[in-house]
mmCIF file of C-alpha atoms in Angstrom:
data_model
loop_
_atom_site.group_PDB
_atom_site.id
_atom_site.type_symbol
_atom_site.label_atom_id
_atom_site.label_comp_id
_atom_site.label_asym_id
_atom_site.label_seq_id
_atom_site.Cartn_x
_atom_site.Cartn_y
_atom_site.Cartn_z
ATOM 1 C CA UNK A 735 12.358 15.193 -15.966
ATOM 2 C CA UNK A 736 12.954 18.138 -18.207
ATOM 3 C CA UNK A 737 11.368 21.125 -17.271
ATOM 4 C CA UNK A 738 9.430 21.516 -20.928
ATOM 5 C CA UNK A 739 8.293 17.851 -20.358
ATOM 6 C CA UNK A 740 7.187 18.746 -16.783
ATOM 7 C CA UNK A 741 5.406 21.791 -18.029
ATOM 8 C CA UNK A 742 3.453 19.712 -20.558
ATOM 9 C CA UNK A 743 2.438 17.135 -18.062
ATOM 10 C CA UNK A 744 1.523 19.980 -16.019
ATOM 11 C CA UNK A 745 -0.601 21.099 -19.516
ATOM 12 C CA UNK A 746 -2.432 17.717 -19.531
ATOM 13 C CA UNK A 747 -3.272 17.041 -15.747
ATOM 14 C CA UNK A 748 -5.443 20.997 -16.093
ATOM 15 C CA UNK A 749 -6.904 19.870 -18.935
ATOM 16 C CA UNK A 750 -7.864 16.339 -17.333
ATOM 17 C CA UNK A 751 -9.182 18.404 -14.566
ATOM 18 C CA UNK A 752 -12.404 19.075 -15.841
ATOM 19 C CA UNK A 753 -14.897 16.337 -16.336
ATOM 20 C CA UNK A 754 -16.329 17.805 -19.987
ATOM 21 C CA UNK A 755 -12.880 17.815 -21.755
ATOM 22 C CA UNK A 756 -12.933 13.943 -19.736
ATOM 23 C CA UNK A 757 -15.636 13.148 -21.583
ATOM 24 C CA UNK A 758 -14.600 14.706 -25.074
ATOM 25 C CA UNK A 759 -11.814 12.844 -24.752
ATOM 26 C CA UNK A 760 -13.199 9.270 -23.966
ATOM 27 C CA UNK A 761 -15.721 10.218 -26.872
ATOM 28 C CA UNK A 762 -12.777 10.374 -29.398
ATOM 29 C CA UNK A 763 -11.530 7.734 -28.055
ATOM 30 C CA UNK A 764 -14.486 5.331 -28.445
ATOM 31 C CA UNK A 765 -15.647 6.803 -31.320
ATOM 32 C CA UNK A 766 -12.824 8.349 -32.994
ATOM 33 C CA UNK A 767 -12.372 11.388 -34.898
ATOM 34 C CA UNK A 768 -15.119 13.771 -34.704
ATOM 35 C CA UNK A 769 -16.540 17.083 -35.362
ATOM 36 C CA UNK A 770 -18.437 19.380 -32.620
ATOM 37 C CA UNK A 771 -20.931 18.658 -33.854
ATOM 38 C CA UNK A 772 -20.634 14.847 -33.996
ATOM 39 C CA UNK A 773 -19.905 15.531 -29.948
ATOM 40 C CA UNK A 774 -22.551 17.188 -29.447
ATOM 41 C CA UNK A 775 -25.062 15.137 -30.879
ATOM 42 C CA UNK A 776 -23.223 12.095 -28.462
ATOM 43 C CA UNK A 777 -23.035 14.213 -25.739
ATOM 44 C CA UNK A 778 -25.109 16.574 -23.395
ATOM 45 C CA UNK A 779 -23.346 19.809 -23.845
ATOM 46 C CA UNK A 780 -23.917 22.177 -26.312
ATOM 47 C CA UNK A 781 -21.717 22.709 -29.889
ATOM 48 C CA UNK A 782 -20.688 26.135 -28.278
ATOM 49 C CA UNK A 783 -19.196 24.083 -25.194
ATOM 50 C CA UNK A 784 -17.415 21.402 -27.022
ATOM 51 C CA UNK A 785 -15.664 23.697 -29.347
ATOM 52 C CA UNK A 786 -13.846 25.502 -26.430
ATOM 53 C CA UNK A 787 -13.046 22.857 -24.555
ATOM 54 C CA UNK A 788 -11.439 21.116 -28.339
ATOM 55 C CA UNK A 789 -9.710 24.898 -28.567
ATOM 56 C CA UNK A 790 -8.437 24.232 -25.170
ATOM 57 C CA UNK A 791 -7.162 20.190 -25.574
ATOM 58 C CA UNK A 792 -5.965 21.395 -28.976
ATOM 59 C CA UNK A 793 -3.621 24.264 -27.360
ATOM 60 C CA UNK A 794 -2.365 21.946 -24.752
ATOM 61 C CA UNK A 795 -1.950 18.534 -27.890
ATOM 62 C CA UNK A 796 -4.182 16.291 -26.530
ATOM 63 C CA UNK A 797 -6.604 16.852 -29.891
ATOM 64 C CA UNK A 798 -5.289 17.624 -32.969
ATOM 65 C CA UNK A 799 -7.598 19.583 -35.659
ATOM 66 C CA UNK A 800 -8.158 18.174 -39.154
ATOM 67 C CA UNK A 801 -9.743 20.254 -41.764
ATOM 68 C CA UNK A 802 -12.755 18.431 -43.791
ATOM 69 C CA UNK A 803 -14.807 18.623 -46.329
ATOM 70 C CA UNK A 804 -17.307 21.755 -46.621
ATOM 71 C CA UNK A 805 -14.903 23.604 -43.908
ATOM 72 C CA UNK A 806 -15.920 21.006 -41.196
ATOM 73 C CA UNK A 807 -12.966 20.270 -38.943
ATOM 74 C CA UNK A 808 -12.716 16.606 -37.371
ATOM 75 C CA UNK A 809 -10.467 16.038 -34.023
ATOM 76 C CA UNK A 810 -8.310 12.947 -33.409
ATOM 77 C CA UNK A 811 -6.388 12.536 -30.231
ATOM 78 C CA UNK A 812 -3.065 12.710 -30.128
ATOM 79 C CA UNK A 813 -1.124 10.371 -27.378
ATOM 80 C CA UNK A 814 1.869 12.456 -26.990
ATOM 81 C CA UNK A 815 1.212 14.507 -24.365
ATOM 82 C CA UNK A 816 -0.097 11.627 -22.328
ATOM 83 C CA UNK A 817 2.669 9.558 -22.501
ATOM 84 C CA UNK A 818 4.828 12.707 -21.488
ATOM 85 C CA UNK A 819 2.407 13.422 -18.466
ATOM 86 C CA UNK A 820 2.155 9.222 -17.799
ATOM 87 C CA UNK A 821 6.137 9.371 -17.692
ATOM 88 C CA UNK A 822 6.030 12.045 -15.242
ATOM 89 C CA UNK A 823 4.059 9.988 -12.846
ATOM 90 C CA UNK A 824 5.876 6.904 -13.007
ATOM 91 C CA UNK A 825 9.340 9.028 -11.877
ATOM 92 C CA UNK A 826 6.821 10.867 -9.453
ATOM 93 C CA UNK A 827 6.398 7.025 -8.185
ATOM 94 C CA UNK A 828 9.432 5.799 -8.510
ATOM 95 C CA UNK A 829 10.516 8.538 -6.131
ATOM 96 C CA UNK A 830 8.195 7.452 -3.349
ATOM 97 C CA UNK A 831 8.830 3.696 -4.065
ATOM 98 C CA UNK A 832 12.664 4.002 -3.303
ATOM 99 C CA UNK A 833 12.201 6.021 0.167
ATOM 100 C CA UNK A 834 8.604 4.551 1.031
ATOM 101 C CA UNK A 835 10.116 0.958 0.453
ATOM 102 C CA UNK A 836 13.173 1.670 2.989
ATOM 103 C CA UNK A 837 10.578 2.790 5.572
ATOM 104 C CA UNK A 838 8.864 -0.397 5.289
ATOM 105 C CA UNK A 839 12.220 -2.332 5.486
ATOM 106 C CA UNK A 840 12.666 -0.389 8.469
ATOM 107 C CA UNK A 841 9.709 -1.043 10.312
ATOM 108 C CA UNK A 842 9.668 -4.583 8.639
ATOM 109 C CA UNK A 843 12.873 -5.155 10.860
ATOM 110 C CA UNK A 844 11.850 -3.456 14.143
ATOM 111 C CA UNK A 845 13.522 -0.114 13.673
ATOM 112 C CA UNK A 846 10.759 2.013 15.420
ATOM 113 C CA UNK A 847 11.109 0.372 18.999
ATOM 114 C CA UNK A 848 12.342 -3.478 18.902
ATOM 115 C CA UNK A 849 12.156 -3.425 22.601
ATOM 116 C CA UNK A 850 9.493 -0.913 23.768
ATOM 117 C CA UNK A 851 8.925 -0.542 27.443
ATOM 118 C CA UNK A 852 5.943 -1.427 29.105
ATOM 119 C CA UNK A 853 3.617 1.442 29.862
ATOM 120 C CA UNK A 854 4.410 3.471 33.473
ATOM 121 C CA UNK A 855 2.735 1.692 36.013
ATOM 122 C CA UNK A 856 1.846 -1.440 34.276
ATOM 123 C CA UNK A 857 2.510 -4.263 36.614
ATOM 124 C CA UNK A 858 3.336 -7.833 35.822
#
């Protein structure tokens, strides 16, 4: 993965991090665009709150700012930098696939100890 690609993916997990921006998020997402205000009113943080944590998902692309009417600004998601950070994790997972499905294979075939000896003074 490119390392601009892997820095935004690294962007989007921090901003995932936190449970508020979570919720910001799945508020767009349900309800679509919306103001601070709007968020506010659907969720229990304050205006103040809501527009960092927008400045914050904005700087890293996740939200992208709209100017309205009356110099009200609505945010819409933008999918970009998920499907960057989603691409990173299905090469992260491809990665373990290859080497975790060998070890499997392995052990699938008795590679660890096909014949192991009985333990010391185990009598038959």
């Amino acid at each position: 993965m490119a390392p601009d690609a892997e820095a935004v993916a690294e962007q989007v997990f921090t901003a995932l991090a936190d449970p508020t921006r979570r919720a910001v998020l799945a508020a767009l997402a349900s309800g679509g665009p919306a103001t601070a205000t709007d968020l506010a009113d659907r969720l229990p943080i304050t205006r103040q709150a809501i527009a960092k944590h927008l400045a914050l998902l904005a700087d890293v692309g996740l939200v992208t700012a709209e100017p309205g009417e009356r110099r009200r600004v609505r945010y819409r998601l933008r999918s970009a930098p998920m499907r960057v950070a989603q691409q990173f994790l299905a090469a992260l997972a491809r990665d373990w696939d290859g080497p975790l499905g060998a070890l499997k294979d392995h052990l699938d075939r008795g590679g660890a100890a096909a014949d192991p000896k009985p333990p010391r003074g185990h009598h038959d």
